[in-house]
Coordinates of C-alpha atoms in Angstrom, one line a residue:
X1 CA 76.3 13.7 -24.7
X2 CA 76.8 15.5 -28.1
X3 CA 73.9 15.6 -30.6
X4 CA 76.7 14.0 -32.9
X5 CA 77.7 11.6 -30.2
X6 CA 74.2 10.6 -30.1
X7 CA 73.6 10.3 -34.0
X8 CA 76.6 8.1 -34.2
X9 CA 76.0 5.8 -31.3
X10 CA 72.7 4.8 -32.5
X11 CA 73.8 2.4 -35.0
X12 CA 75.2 -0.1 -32.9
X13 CA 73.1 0.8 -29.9
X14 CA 70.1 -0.5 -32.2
X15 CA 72.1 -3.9 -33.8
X16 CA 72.9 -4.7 -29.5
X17 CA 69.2 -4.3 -28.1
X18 CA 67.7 -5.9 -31.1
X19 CA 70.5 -8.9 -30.4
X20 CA 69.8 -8.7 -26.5
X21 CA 65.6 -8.7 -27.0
X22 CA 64.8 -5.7 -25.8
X23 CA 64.2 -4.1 -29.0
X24 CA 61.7 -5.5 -31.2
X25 CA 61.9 -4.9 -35.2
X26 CA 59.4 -5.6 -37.7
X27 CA 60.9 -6.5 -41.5
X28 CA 59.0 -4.2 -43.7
X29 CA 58.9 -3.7 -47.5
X30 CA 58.1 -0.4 -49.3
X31 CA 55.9 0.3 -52.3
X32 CA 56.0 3.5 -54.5
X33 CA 52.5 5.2 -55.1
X34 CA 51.6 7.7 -57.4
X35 CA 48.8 10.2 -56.8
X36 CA 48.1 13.0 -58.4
X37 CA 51.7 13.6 -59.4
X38 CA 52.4 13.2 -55.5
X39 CA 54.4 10.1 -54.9
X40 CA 53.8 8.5 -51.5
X41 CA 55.7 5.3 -49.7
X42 CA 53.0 2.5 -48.5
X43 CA 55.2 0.6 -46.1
X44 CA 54.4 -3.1 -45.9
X45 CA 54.6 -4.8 -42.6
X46 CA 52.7 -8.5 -42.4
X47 CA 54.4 -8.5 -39.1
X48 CA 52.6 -5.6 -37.5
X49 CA 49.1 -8.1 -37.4
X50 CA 50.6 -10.3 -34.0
X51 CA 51.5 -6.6 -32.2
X52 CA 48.6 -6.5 -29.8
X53 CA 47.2 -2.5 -30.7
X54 CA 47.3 -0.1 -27.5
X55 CA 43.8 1.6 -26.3
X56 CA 44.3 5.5 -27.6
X57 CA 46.1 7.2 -24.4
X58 CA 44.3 9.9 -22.8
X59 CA 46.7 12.7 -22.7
X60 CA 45.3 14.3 -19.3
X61 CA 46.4 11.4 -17.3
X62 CA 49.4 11.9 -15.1
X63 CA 51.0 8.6 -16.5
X64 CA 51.2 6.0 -19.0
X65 CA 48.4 3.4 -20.1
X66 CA 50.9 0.7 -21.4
X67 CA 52.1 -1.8 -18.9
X68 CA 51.5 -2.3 -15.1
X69 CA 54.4 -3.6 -13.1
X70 CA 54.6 -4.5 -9.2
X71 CA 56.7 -1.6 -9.1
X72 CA 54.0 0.8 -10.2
X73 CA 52.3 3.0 -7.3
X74 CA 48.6 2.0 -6.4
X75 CA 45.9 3.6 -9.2
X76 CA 48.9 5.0 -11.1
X77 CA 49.9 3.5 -14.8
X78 CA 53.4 2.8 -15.6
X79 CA 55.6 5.3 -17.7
X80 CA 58.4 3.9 -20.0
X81 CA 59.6 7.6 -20.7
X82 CA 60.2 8.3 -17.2
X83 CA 63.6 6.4 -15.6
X84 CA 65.2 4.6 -14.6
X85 CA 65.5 3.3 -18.1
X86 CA 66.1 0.1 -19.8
X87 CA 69.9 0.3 -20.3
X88 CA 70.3 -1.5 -23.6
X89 CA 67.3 1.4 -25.8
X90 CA 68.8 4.5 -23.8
X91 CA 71.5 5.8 -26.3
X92 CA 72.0 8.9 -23.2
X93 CA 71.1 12.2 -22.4
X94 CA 71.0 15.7 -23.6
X95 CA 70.7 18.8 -21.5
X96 CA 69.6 22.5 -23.4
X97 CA 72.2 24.8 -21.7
X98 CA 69.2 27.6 -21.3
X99 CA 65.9 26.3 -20.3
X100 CA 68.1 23.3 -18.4
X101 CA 65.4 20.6 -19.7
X102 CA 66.7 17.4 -19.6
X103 CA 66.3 14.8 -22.4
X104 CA 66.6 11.1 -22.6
X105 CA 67.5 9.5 -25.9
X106 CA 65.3 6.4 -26.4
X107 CA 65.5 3.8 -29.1
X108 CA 62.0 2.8 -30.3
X109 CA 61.2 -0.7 -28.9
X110 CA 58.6 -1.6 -31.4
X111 CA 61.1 -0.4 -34.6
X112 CA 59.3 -0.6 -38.5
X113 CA 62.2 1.6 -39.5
X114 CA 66.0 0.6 -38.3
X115 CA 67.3 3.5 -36.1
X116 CA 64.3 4.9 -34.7
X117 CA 64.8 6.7 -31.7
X118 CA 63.4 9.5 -29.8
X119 CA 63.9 12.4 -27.5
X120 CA 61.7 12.1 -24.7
X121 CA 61.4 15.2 -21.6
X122 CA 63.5 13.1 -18.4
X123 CA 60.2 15.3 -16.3
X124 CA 56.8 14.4 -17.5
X125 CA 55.7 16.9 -20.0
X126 CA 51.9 16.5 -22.3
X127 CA 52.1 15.2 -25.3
X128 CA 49.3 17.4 -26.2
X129 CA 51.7 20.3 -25.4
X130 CA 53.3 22.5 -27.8
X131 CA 56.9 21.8 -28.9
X132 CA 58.6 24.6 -26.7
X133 CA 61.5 27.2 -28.5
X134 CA 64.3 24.9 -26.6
X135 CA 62.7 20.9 -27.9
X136 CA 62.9 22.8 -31.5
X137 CA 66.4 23.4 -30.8
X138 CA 67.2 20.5 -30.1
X139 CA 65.4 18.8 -32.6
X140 CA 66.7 20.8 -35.5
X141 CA 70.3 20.4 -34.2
X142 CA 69.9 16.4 -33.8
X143 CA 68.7 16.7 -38.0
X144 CA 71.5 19.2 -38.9
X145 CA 74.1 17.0 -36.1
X146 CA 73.0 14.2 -38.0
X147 CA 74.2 16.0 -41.8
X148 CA 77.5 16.9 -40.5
X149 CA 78.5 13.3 -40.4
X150 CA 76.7 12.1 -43.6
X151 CA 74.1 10.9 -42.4
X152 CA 70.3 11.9 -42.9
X153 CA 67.4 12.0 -40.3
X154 CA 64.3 13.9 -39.6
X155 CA 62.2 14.3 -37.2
X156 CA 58.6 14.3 -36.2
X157 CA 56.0 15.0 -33.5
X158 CA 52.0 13.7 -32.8
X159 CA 50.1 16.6 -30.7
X160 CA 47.3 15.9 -28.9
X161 CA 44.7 12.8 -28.7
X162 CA 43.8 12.9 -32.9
X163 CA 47.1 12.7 -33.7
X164 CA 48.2 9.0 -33.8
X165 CA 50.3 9.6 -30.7
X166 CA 50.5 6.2 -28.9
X167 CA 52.0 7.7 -25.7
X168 CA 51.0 11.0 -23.5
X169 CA 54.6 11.6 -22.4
X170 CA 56.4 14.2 -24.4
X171 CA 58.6 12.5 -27.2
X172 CA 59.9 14.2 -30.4
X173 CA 60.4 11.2 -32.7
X174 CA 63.4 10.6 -35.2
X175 CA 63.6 8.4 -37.9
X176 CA 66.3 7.5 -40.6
X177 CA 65.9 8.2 -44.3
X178 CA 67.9 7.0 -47.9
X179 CA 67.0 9.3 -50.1
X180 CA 66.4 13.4 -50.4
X181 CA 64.0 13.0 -47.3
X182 CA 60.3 11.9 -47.2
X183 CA 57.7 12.4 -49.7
X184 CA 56.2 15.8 -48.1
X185 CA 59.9 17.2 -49.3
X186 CA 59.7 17.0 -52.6
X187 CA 56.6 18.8 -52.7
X188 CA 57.6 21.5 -50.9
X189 CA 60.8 22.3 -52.5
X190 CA 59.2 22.9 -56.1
X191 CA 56.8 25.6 -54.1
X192 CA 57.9 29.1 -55.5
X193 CA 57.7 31.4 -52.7
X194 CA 56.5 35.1 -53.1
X195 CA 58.1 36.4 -49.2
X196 CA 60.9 34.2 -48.1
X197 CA 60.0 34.6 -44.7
X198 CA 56.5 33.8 -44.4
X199 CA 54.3 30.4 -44.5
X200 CA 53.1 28.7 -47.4
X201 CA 50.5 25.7 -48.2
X202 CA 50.9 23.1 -50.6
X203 CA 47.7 23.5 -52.9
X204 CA 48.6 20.1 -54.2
X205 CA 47.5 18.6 -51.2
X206 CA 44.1 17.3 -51.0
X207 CA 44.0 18.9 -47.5
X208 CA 45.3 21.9 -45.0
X209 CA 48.9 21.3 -44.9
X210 CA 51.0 24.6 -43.7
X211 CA 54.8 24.9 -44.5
X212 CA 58.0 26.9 -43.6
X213 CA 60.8 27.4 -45.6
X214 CA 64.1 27.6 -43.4
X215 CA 67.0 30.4 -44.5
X216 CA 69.9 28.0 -46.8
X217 CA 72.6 29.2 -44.3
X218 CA 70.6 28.3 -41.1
X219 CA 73.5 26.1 -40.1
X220 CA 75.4 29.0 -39.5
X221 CA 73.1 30.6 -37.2
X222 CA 74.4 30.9 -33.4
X223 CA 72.1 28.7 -31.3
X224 CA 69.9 32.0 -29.7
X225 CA 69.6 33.0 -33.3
X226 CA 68.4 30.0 -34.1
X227 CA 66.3 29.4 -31.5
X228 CA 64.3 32.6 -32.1
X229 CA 63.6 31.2 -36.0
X230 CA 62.4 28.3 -35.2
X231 CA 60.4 29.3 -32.6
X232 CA 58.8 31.9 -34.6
X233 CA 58.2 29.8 -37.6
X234 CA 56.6 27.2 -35.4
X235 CA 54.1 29.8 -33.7
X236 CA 53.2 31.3 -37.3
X237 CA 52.5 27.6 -38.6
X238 CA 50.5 27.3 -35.3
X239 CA 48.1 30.4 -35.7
X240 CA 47.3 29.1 -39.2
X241 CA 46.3 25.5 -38.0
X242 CA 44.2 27.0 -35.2
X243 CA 42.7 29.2 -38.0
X244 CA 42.0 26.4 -39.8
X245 CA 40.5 24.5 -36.9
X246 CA 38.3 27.4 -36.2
X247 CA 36.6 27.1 -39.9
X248 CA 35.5 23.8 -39.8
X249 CA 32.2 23.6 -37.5
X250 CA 32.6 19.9 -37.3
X251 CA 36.1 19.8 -35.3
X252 CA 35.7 17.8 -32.2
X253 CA 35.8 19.8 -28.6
X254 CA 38.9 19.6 -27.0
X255 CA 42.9 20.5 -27.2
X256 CA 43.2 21.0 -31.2
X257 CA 45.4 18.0 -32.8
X258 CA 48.4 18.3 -35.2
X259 CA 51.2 16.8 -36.7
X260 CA 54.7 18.3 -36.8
X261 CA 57.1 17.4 -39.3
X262 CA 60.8 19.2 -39.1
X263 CA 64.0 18.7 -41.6
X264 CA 66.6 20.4 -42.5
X265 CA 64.6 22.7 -45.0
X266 CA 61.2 23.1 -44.0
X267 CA 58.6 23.1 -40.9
X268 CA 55.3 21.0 -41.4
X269 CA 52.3 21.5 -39.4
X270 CA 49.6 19.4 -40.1
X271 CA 46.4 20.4 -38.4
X272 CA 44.2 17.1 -37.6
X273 CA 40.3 15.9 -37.1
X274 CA 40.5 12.2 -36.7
X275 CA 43.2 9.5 -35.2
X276 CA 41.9 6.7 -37.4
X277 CA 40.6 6.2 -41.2
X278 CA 38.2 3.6 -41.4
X279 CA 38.9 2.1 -45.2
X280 CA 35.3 1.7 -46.7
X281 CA 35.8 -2.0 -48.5
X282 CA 37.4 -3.6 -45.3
X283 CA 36.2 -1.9 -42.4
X284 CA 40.1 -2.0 -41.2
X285 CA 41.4 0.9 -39.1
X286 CA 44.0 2.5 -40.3
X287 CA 45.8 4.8 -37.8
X288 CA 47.5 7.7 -39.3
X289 CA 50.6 9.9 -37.5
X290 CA 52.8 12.6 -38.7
X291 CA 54.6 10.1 -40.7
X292 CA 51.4 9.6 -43.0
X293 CA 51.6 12.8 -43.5
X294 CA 55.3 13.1 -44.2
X295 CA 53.9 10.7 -47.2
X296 CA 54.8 7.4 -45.7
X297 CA 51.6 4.8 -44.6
X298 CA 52.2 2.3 -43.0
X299 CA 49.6 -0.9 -44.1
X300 CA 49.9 -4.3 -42.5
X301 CA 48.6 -7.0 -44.7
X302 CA 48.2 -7.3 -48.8
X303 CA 44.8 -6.7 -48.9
X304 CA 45.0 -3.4 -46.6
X305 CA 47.8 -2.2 -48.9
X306 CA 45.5 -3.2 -52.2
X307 CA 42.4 -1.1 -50.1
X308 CA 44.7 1.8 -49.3
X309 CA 45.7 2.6 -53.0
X310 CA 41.6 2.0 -54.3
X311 CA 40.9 4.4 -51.9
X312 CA 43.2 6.5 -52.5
X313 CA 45.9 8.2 -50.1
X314 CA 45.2 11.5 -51.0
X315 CA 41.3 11.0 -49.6
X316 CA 42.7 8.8 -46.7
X317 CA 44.5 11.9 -45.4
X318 CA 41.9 14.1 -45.9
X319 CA 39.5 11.9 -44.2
X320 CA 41.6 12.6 -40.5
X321 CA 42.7 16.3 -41.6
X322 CA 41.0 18.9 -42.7
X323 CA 39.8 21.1 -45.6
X324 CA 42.7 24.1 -46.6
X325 CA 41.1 27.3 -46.3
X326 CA 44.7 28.8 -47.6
X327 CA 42.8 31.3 -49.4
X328 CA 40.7 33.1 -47.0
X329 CA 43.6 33.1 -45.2
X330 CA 45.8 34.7 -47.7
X331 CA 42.5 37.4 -47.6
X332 CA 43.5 38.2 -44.6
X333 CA 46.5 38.3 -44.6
X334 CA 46.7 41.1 -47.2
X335 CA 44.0 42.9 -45.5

């Protein structure tokens, strides 16, 4: 299939599973917060407390720790990313033309958001593996695919075990949105950029957030050209993250975490410490992916929501990322 014939099958793909059972959605409401002249989206979702919460998967493991069937081998863990597929969330397949990776397009099963779907490798790939020049292709093309038929999408991805992922299989996540895109956006856009072609950090976040600003006319680019920008952006946002890794002595051993947010302007990479905030008046756990970081919690009772804005978002995040150190790196930059 077409990225476009993908975008504009999802729709009624997502009304027939949720009618057939196999896809489960959970009615939310959304709350505006302001922070800091940052304005965040607490999603409400009372529903959310019956969902049985999954153990954190341990991304070395050859398969997935969600559901044993008879059908699974002896001492091996079922995979719902690898086929064959339920028939009624697989929207189809896409195939990149260079590397000849396969992808299945998924519909998420447990939906908070209408139209969530994701890309997931068809061979097993880590989820604690970096998004390769090829999956940003094809992520980026699925965003702009999306644009050219009016509608408006982003995408995200959870690297490694601190980054709220709930599956180790490799799946680039995609999600719907109403307005000018999420929170994280708006930010970036007012940034004033000194090189056009370098990253930036948004200072106004309470911790190390790195950005990319894409070219206006990247929609014009021919796929290898395009490939080669993303690709590079990606590995310059990488170095900075690992940077900022290396400068916090506290950083647990192991594969570094991070959060990857992609639109149609700008590359996020989120570098992260922790999986799960621990709110100090409740003791709840809140666990916090790439969309937190786009700006959007997710909260799943009144009194979380009420503990999440005394606490503050802005600490929440910064409690499970880390500390900018933008301007040592700048130092070194120009040195």
């Amino acid at each position: 299939m077409q990225h476009i014939d993908i975008i504009s099958a999802v729709p009624s793909r997502f009304e027939n599973a949720l009618k057939t059972g196999d896809l489960f959605f959970f009615p939310s409401t959304i709350e505006k917060h302001t922070e800091q002249e940052i304005q965040y989206e607490i999603r409400l979702c009372p529903a959310l407390q019956h969902k049985p919460a999954l153990p954190t998967p341990h991304f070395s493991d050859d398969l997935i720790d969600s559901e044993i069937t008879d059908h699974t081998p002896k001492g091996k863990k079922f995979d719902p990313f690898l086929p064959p597929y339920n028939n009624n969330l697989h929207v189809g397949d896409l195939k990149d033309e260079v590397s000849q990776e396969e992808f299945a397009i998924l519909l998420n099963k447990y939906s908070v958001v209408p139209q969530h779907f994701l890309m997931v490798t068809k061979e097993f790939r880590s989820q604690a593996s970096p998004l390769m020049p090829h999956e940003l292709l094809q992520s980026y093309t699925m965003v702009l695919s999306a644009r050219k038929i009016g509608k408006k999408i982003f995408a995200f991805y959870n690297c490694g075990n601190n980054s709220g992922a709930s599956q180790p299989h490799k799946h680039i996540q995609f999600v719907p949105i109403e307005d000018d895109g999420p929170p994280i956006e708006r930010l970036a856009r007012q940034a004033k950029l000194d090189f056009a072609d370098r990253p930036f950090s948004l200072t106004k976040l309470s911790y190390a957030s790195h950005s990319y600003r894409f070219p206006t006319n990247l929609d014009t680019y021919p796929q290898e050209r395009l490939e080669e920008l993303l690709a590079n952006a990606f590995l310059q946002l990488l170095d900075l993250s690992i940077s900022t890794i290396r400068h916090d002595p506290e950083y647990p051993a192991g594969t570094p975490s991070y959060n990857v947010i992609m639109t149609l302007e700008h590359l996020h990479i989120v570098p992260r410490r922790l999986e799960h905030y621990t709110l100090e008046k409740t003791g709840e756990k809140l666990n916090i992916n790439a969309l937190g970081f786009a700006g959007m919690l997710l909260v799943k009772s009144d009194e979380e929501l009420a503990a999440v804005k005394r606490e503050g978002v802005g600490k929440i995040l910064r409690g499970v990322g880390l500390s900018s150190v933008h301007d040592i790196q700048v130092e070194g930059q120009m040195d």
